[in-house]
Coordinates of C-alpha atoms and ligand atoms in Angstrom, one line a residue:
Chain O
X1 CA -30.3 -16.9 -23.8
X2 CA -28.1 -14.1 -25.0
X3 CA -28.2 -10.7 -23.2
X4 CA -29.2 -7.7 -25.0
X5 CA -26.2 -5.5 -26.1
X6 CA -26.1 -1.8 -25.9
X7 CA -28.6 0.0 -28.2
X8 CA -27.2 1.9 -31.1
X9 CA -23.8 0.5 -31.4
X10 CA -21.6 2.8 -29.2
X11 CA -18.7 0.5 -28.1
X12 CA -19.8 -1.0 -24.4
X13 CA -17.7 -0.2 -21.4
X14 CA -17.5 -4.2 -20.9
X15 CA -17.9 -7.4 -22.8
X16 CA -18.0 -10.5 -21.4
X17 CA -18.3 -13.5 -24.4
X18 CA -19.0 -16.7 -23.5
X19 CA -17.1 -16.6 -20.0
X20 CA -17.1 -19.9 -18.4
X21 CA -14.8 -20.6 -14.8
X22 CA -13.9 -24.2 -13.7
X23 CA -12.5 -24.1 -10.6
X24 CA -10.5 -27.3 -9.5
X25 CA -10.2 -28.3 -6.0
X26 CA -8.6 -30.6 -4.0
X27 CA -11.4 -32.1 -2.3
X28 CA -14.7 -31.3 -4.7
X29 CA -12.9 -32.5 -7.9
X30 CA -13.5 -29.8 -10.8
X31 CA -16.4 -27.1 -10.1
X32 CA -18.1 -25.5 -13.1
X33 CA -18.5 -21.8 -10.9
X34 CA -19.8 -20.1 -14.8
X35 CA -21.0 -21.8 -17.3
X36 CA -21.0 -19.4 -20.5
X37 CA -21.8 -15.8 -19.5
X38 CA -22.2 -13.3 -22.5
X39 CA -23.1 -9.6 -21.6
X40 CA -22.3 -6.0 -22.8
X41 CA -22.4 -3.0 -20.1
X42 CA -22.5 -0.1 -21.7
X43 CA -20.2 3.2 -20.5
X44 CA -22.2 4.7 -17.2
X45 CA -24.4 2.0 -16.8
X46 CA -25.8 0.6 -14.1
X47 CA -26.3 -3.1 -14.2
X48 CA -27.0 -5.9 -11.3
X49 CA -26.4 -9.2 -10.8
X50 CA -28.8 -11.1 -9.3
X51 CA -28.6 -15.0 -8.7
X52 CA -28.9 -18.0 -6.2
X53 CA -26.5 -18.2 -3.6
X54 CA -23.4 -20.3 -4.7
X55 CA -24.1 -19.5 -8.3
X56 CA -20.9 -17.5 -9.4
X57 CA -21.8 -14.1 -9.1
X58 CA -18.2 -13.1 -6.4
X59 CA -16.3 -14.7 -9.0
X60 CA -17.5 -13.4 -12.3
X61 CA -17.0 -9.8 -10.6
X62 CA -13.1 -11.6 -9.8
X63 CA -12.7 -12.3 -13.7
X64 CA -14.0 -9.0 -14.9
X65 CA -11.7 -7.4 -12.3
X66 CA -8.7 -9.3 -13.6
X67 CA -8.1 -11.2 -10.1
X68 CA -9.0 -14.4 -11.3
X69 CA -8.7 -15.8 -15.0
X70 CA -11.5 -17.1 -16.8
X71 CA -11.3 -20.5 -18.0
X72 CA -13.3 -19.7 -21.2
X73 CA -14.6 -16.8 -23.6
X74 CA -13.5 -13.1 -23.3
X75 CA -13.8 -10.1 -20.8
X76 CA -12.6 -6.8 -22.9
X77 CA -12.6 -3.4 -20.9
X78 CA -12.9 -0.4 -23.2
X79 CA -12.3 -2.5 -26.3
X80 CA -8.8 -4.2 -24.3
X81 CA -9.2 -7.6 -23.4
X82 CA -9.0 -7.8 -19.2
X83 CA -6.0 -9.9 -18.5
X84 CA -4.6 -8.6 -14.8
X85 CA -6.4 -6.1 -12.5
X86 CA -6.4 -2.0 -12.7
X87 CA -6.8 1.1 -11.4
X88 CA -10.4 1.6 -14.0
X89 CA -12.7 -1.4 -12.1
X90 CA -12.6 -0.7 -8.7
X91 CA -14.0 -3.6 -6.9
X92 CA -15.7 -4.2 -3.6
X93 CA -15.3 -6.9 -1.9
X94 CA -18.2 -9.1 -0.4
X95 CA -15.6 -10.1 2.6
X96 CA -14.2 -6.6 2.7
X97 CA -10.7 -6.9 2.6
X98 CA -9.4 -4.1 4.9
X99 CA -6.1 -3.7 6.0
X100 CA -6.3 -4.3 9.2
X101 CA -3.0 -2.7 10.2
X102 CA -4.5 0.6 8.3
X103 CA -7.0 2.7 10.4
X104 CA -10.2 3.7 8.2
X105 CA -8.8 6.8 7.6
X106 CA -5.4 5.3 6.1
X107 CA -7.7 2.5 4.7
X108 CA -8.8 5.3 2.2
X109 CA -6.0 7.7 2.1
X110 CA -3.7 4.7 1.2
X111 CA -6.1 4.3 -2.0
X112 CA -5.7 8.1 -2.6
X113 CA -1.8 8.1 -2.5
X114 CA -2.0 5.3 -4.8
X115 CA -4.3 7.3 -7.6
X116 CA -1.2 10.5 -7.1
X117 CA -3.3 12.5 -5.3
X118 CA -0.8 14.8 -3.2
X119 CA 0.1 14.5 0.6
X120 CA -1.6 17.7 1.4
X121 CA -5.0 17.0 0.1
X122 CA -4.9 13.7 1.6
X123 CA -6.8 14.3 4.7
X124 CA -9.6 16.6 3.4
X125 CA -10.5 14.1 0.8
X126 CA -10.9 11.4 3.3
X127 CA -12.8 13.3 5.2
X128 CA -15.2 14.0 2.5
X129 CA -15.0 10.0 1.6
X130 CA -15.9 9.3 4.7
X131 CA -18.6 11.7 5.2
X132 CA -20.1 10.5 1.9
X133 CA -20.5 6.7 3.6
X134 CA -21.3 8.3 7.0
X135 CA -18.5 7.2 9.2
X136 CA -16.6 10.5 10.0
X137 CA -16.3 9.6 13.6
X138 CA -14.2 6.3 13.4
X139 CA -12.2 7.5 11.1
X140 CA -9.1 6.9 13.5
X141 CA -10.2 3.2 14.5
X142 CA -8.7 -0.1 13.4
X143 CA -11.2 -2.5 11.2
X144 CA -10.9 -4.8 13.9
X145 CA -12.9 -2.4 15.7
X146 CA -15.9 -1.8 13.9
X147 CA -19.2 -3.8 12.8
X148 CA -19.9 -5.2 9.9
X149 CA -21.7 -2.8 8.2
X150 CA -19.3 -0.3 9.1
X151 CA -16.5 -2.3 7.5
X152 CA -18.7 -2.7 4.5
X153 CA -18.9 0.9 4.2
X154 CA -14.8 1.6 4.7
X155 CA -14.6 -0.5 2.0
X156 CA -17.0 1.7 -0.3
X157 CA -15.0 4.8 0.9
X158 CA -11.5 3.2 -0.6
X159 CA -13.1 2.0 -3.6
X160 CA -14.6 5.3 -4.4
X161 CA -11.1 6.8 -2.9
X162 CA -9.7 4.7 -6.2
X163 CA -11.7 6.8 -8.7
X164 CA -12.1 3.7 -11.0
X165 CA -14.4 4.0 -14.3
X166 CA -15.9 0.5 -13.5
X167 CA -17.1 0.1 -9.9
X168 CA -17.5 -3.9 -9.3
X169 CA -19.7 -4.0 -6.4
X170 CA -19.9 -7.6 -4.1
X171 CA -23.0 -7.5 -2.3
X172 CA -22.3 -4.0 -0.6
X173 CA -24.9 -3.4 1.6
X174 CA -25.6 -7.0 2.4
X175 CA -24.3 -6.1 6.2
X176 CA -26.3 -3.2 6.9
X177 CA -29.1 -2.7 8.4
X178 CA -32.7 -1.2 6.7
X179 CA -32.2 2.5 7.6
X180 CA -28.8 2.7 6.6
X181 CA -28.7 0.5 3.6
X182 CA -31.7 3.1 1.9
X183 CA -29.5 6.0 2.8
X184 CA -26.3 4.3 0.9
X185 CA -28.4 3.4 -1.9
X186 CA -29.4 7.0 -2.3
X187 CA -25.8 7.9 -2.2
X188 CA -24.8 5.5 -4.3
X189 CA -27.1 6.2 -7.0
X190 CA -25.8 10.5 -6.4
X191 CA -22.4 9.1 -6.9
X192 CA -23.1 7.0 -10.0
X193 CA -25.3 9.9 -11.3
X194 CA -22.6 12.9 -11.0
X195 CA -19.9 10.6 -12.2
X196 CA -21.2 8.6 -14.9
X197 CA -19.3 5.4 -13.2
X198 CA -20.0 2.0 -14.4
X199 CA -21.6 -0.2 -11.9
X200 CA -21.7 -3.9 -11.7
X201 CA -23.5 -5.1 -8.4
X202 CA -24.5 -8.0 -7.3
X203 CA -27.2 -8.5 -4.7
X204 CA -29.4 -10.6 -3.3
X205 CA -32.7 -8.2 -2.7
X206 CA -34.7 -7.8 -6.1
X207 CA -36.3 -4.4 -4.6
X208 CA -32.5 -3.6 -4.2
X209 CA -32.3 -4.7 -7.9
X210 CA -35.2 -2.8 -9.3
X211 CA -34.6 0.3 -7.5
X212 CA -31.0 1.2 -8.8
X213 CA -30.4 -0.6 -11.9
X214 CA -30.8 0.0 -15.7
X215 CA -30.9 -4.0 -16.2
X216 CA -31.2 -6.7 -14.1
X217 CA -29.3 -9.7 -15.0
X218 CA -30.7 -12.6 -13.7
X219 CA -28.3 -15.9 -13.2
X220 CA -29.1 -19.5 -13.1
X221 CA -28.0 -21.9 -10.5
X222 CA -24.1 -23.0 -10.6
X223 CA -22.9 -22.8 -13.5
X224 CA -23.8 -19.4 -14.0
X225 CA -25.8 -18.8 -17.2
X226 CA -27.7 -15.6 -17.8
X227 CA -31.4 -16.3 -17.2
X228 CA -33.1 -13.4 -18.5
X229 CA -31.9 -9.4 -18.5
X230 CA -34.8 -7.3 -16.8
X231 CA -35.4 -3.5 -17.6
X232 CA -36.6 -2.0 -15.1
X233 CA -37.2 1.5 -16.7
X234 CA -38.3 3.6 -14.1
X235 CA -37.7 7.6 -14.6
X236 CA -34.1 8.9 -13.6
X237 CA -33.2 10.4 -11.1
X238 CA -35.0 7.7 -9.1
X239 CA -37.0 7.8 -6.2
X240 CA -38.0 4.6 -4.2
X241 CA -41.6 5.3 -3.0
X242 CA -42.3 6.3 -6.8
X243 CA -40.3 3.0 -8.0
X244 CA -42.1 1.0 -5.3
X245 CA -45.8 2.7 -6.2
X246 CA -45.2 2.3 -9.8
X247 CA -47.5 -0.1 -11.8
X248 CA -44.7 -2.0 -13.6
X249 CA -42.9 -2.4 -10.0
X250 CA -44.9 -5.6 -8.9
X251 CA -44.9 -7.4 -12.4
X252 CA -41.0 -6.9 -12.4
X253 CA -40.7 -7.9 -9.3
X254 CA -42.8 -11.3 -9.6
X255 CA -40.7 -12.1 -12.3
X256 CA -37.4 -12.0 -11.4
X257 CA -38.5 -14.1 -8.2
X258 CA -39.7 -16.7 -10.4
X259 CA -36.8 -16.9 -12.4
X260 CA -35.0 -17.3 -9.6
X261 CA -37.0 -19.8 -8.1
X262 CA -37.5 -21.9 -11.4
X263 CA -33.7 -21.3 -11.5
X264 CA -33.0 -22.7 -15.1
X265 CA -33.0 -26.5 -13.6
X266 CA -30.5 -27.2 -16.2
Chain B
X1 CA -10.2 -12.2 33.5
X2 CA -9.1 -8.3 34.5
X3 CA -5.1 -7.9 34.1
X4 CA -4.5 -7.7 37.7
X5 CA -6.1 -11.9 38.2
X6 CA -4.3 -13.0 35.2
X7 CA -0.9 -11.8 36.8
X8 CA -2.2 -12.9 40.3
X9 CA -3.0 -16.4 38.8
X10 CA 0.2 -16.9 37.0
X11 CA 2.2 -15.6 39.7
X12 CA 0.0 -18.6 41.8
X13 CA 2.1 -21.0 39.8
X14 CA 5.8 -19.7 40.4
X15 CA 5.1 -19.1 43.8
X16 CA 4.2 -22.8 44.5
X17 CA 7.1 -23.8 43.1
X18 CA 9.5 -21.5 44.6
X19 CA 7.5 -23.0 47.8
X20 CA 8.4 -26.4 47.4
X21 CA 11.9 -24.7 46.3
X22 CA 12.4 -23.9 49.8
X23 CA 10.6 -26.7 51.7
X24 CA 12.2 -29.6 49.8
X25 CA 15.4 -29.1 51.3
X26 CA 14.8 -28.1 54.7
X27 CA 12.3 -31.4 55.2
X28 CA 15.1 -33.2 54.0
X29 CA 12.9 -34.5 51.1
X30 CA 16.1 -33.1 48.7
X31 CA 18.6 -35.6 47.3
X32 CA 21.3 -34.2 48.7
X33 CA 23.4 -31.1 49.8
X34 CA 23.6 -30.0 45.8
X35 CA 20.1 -28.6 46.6
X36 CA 20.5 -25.4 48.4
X37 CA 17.1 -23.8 49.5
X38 CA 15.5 -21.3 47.4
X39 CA 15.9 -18.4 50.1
X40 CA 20.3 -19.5 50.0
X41 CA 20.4 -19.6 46.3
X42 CA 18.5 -16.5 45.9
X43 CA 21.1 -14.7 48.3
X44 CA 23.6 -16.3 45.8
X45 CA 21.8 -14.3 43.1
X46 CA 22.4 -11.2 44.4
X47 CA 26.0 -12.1 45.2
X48 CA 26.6 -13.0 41.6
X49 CA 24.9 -10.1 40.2
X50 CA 27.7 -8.1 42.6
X51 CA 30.6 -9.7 41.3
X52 CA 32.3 -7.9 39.2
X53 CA 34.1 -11.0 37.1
X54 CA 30.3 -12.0 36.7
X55 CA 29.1 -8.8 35.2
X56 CA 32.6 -9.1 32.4
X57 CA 31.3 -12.4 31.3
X58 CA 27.5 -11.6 31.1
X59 CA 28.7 -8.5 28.8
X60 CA 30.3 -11.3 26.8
X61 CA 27.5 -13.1 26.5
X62 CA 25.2 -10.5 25.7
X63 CA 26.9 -9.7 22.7
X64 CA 27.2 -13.3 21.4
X65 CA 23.6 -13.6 21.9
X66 CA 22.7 -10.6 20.1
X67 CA 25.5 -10.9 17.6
X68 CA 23.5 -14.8 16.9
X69 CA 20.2 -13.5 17.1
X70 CA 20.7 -10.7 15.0
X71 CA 22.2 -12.3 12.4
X72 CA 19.1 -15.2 12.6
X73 CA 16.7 -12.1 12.1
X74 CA 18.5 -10.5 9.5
X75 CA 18.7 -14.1 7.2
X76 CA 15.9 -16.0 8.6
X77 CA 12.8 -13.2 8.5
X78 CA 14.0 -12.5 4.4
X79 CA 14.1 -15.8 3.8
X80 CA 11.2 -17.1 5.3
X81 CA 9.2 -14.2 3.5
X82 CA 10.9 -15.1 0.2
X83 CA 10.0 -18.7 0.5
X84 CA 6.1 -17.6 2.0
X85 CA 5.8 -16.1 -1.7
X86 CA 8.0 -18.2 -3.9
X87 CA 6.6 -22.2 -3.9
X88 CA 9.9 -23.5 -5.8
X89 CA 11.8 -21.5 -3.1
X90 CA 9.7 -22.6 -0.4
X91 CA 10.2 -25.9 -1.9
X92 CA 13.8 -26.4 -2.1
X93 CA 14.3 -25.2 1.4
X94 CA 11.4 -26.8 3.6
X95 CA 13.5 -30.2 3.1
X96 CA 16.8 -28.7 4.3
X97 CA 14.8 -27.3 7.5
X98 CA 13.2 -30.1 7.9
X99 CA 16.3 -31.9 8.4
X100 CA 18.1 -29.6 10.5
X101 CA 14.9 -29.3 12.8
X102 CA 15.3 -32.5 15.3
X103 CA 19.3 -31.9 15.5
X104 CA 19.5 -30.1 18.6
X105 CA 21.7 -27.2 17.6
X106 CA 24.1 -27.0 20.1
X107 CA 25.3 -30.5 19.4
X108 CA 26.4 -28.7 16.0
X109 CA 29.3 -27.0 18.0
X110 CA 31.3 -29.9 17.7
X111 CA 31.5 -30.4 14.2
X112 CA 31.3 -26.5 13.5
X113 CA 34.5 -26.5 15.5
X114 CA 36.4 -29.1 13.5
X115 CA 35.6 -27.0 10.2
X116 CA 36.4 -24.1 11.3
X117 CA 39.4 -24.7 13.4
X118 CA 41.0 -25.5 9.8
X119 CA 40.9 -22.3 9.1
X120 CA 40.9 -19.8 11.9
X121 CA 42.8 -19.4 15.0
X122 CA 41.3 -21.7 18.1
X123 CA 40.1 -18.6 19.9
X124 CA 38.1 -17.2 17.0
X125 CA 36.7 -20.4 15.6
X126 CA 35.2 -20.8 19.2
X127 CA 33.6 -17.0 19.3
X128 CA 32.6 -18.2 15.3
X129 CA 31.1 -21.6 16.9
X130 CA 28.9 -20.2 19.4
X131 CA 27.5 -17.6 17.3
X132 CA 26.6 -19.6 14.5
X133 CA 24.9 -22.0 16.8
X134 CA 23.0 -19.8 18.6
X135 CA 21.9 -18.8 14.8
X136 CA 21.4 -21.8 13.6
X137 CA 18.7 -22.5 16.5
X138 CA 16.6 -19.3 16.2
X139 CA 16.9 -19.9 12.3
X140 CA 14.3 -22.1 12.3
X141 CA 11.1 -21.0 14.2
X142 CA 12.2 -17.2 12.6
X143 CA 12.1 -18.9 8.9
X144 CA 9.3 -21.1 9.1
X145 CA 6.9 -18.4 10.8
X146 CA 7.4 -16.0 8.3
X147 CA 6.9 -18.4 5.8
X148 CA 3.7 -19.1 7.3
X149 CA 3.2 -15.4 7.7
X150 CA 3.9 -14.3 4.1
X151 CA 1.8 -17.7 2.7
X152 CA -1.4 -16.5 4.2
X153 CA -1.8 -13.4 3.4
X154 CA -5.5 -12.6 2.5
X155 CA -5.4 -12.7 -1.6
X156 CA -7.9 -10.1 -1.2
X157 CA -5.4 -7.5 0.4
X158 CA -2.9 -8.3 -2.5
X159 CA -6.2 -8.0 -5.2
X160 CA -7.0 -4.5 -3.5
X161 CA -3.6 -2.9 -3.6
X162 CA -2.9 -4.5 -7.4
X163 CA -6.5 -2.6 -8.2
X164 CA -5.5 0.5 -6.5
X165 CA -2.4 0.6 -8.7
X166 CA 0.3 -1.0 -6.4
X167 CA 3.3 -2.3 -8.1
X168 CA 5.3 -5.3 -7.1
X169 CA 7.4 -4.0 -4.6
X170 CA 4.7 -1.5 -2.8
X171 CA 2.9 -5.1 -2.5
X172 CA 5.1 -6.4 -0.8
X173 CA 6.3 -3.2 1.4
X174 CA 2.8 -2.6 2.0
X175 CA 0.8 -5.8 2.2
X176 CA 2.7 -8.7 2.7
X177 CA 4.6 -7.3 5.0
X178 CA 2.8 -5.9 7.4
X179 CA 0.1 -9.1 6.7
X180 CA 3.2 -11.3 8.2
X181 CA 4.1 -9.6 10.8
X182 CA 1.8 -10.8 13.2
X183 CA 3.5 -14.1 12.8
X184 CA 7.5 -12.9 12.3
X185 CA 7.1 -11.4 15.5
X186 CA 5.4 -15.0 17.0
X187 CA 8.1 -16.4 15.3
X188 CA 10.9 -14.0 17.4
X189 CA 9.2 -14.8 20.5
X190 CA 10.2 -18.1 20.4
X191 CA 13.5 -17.9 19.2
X192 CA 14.3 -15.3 22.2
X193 CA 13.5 -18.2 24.4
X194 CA 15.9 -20.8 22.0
X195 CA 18.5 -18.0 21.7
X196 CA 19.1 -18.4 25.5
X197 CA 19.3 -21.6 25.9
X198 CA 21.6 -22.6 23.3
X199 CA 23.7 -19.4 24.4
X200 CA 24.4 -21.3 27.7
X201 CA 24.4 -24.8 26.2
X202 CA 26.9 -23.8 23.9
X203 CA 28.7 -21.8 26.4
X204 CA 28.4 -24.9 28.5
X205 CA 30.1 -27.0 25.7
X206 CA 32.9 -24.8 24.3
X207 CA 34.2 -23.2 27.3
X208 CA 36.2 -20.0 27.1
X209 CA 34.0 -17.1 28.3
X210 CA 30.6 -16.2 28.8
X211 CA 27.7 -17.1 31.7
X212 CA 27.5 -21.0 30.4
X213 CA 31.4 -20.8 31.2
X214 CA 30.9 -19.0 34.8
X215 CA 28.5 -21.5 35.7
X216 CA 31.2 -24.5 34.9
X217 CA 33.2 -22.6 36.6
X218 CA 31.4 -22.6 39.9
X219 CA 30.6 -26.2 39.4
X220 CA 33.8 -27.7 38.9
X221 CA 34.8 -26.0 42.0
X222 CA 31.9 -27.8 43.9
X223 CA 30.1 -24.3 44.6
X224 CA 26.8 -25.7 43.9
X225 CA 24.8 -22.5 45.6
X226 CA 26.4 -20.3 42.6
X227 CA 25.5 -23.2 40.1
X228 CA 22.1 -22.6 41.0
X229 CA 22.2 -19.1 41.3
X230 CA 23.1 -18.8 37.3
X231 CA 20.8 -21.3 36.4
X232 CA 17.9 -19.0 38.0
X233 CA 19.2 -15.7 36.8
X234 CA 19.0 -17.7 33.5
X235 CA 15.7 -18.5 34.0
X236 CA 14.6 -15.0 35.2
X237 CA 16.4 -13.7 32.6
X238 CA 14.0 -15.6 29.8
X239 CA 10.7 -14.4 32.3
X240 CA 11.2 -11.1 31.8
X241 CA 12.2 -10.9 28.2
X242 CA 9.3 -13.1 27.1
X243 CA 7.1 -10.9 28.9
X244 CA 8.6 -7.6 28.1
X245 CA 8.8 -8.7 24.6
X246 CA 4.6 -9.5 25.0
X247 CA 4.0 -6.3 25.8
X248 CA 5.8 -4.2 23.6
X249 CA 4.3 -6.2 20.3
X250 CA 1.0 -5.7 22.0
X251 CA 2.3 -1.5 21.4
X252 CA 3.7 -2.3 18.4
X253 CA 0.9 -4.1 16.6
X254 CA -2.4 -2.0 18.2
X255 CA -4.7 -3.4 15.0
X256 CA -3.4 -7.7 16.1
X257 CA -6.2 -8.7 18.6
X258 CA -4.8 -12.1 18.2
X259 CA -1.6 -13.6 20.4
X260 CA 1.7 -13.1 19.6
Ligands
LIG1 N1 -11.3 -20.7 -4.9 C1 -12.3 -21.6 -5.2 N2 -12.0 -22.9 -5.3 C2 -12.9 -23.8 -5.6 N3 -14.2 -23.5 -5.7 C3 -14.6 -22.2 -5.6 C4 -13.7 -21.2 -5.3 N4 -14.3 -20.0 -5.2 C5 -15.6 -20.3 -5.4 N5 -15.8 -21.6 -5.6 C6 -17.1 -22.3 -5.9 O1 -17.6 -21.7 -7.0 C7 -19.0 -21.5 -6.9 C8 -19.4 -20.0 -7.0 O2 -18.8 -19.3 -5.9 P1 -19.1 -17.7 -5.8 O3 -18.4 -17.3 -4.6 O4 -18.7 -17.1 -7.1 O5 -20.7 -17.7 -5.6 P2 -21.7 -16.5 -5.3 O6 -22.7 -16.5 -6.4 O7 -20.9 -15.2 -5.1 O8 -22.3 -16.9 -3.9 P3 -22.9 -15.9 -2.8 O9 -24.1 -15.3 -3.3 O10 -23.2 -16.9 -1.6 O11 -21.8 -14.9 -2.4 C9 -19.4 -22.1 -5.5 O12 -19.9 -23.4 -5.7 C10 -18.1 -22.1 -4.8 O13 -18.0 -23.3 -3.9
LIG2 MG1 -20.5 -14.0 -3.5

């Protein structure tokens, strides 16, 4: 199944045709990761990934990011076809990916120095980076010394830090715990709303799903192959006891979980 | 364990040996008169670190030792990060290191000497000898580490900075570098302890000056006390860089919670 394009024509932020990723190792033999992913995201919108565990969802956010080439079909960024990474998809890593020789602070301020913003300004926009993910007090701690979730979330501050058009987003709040996963969602969503980012995020939680994206792109089992694309619909800006009260919330939610389940025995 | 055990518990180990040290030779349980008791040789510790003839040649052998190790760092850290990034590199040299890795290094004096002896006069081709050996063995664990080092880098990192706009040579300045340093510096750690000992082996084998050529000295004059005297200095000497050198990468590095 194909997945609906953007409405009206305007040119999409992203097109991935037919993107297919064989990876070849030396103990498993050749792996088909993607099988044929085709999907248009248009400019500022906000689109999940959702998919069994193993499926291909880290490294179709690796080819749209331009770490990792695709072994088949297309990914185009703003018309340009993605061949290496750049400074306009921002991505977040599932495994993090701090410098661990950088504090938190200098994880983000190093992303900073790299978009040109000046010296002086440096440490007031960290600051505010950091307050934005709620870790102003460890700002002068090494990785090594925080929690999971709180690496998770140093990682948000340097991605946002970057300023990219396209924020690829790996399972971000996968480490955190209840409370502070809603509160980052909120954020999240405030973010996305004043900037008019792009988002691509994968998760695992359907509510998680439902409750911040425009579509929902469900994928099969290994090798990746989009199921079905969800709307959820639900009135901007969004608010989770009206999402989780509204009508259409518990048929949505019933049917991604069986598509998953089913998950396209192919 | 708290510090304070950890030093207790290692100290445990040389004080049982300095124990038997002392005992051996007093119970008679020592071969011969060659074995001075600890307590004698360390008195002929202090007395060597009093003479002044001592002090010239442990100046001179200072300065070979840094003059090898230095020059070790300066090619073998590039290198090894060169070869950590570049396969074909990394390729073409693992063989050559490979094949100088069983040939113990100070054996390489002899043949060093012949080539150079061609060309230079007697006395410098020695100095040029000793140095180069003392290179050639710290070479090795310096190159091969930071190979390691610069190999392993988390692709991540190098994903991150390349998103965040980071050229080429911020990458490396920025990531790789400070990714393998962890490892360079495990890498130095073990080629302070080789630096010493093919100092003194080499010193040992091309006499001329230096504490390898003090020690001969003391031997061929049947003055086993001060033979043993050097040989524990020499010892000491390793100690307490090792362990200095533990400490200050544990200041240098406050993000590694690994070993060095
Ligand atoms: N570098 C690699 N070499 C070989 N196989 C790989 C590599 N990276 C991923 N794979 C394989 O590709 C498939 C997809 O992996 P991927 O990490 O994209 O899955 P995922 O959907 O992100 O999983 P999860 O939800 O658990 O994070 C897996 O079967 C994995 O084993
Ligand atoms: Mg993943």
């Amino acid at each position: 199944m194909t997945a609906a394009g953007p409405p009206g024509g305007t040119r999409p932020k992203l097109r991935l045709a037919g993107v297919a990723k064989e990876y070849t190792g030396r103990r498993r033999g050749t792996v088909r990761a993607i099988g044929g992913v085709d999907l248009d995201v248009r400019p500022g919108e906000f689109v999940s990934l959702v998919g069994p565990s193993g499926c291909g969802k880290s490294t179709l956010l690796y080819i749209i990011g331009g770490f990792v080439a695709a072994s088949g079909g297309t990914v185009d960024c703003d018309g340009r076809p993605v061949t290496a990474p750049g400074p306009d998809r921002g991505i977040v890593f599932q495994e993090f990916a701090l410098f661990p020789w950088r504090t938190v602070a200098g994880n983000v301020a190093w992303a900073l120095a790299r978009r040109g913003v000046p010296r002086a300004e440096r440490p007031a926009a960290t600051a505010r980076l950091l307050e934005t993910v709620g870790l102003a007090e460890v700002a002068r701690l090494y990785p090594a010394e925080l929690s999971g979730g709180m690496k998770q979330r140093v990682a948000i501050a340097r991605t946002l830090a970057q300023d990219p058009d396209v924020l690829l987003m790996d399972e971000p709040f996968g480490a955190l715990d209840a409370q502070t996963r809603a509160l980052l969602q909120e954020e999240l969503l405030a973010v996305w709303e004043r900037t008019g980012k792009t988002v691509v995020f994968v998760t695992h939680s359907v509510e998680e799903a439902l409750y911040l994206s425009d579509r929902v792109v469900v994928l099969s089992r290994r090798p990746a192959r989009v199921l079905e694309v969800i709307e959820p619909g639900f009135a901007r800006p969004r608010d989770r006891e009206k999402v989780l009260a509204d009508p259409a919330y518990p048929a949505l939610h019933a049917r991604v979980w069986e598509l998953l389940r089913a998950g396209g025995a192919a | 364990m708290s510090p304070a055990r950890r030093l207790a518990v290692s100290a445990a180990s040389v004080a049982v040996l300095c124990g038997c040290w002392e005992a051996a030779p007093r119970l008679g349980l020592a071969p011969d008169a060659s074995l001075p008791p600890l307590s004698r040789v360390l008195a002929g510790t202090a007395a060597v670190l009093g003479d002044a003839a001592f002090r010239d040649q442990l100046a001179v052998s200072a300065a070979r030792w840094a003059a090898g190790l230095g020059c070790a760092v300066l090619a073998g850290v590039p290198l090894g990060v060169a070869m950590g990034r570049a396969p074909l590199l990394r390729r073409l040299v693992e063989p050559l290191l490979a094949l100088l890795y069983p040939v113990p290094k100070v054996a390489l004096v002899v043949p060093l000497l012949l080539v150079l002896g061609q060309r230079m006069p007697a006395g410098r081709a020695d100095e040029t000898a000793r140095v180069a050996v003392i290179a050639l063995g710290c070479l090795i664990p310096l190159t091969v580490s930071a190979a390691h080092g610069a190999a392993g880098v988390e692709p991540r990192l190098l994903w991150t900075a390349r998103a965040a706009g980071a050229g080429r040579v911020r990458r490396l300045a920025a990531v790789v570098l400070p990714a393998a340093l962890p490892q360079v510096l495990s890498g130095l750690r073990i080629a302070l302890a080789v630096s010493l000992f093919t100092l003194v082996g080499a010193e040992l084998l091309v006499r001329g000056q230096g504490v390898g050529a003090y020690l001969f000295d003391a031997y061929d004059i049947g003055e086993y006390t001060r033979v043993w005297a050097v040989t524990v200095l020499v010892a000491a000497t390793g100690l307490v860089l090792d362990t200095g050198y533990a400490l200050a990468v544990r200041r240098l590095l406050p993000w590694w919670e690994g070993e060095v």
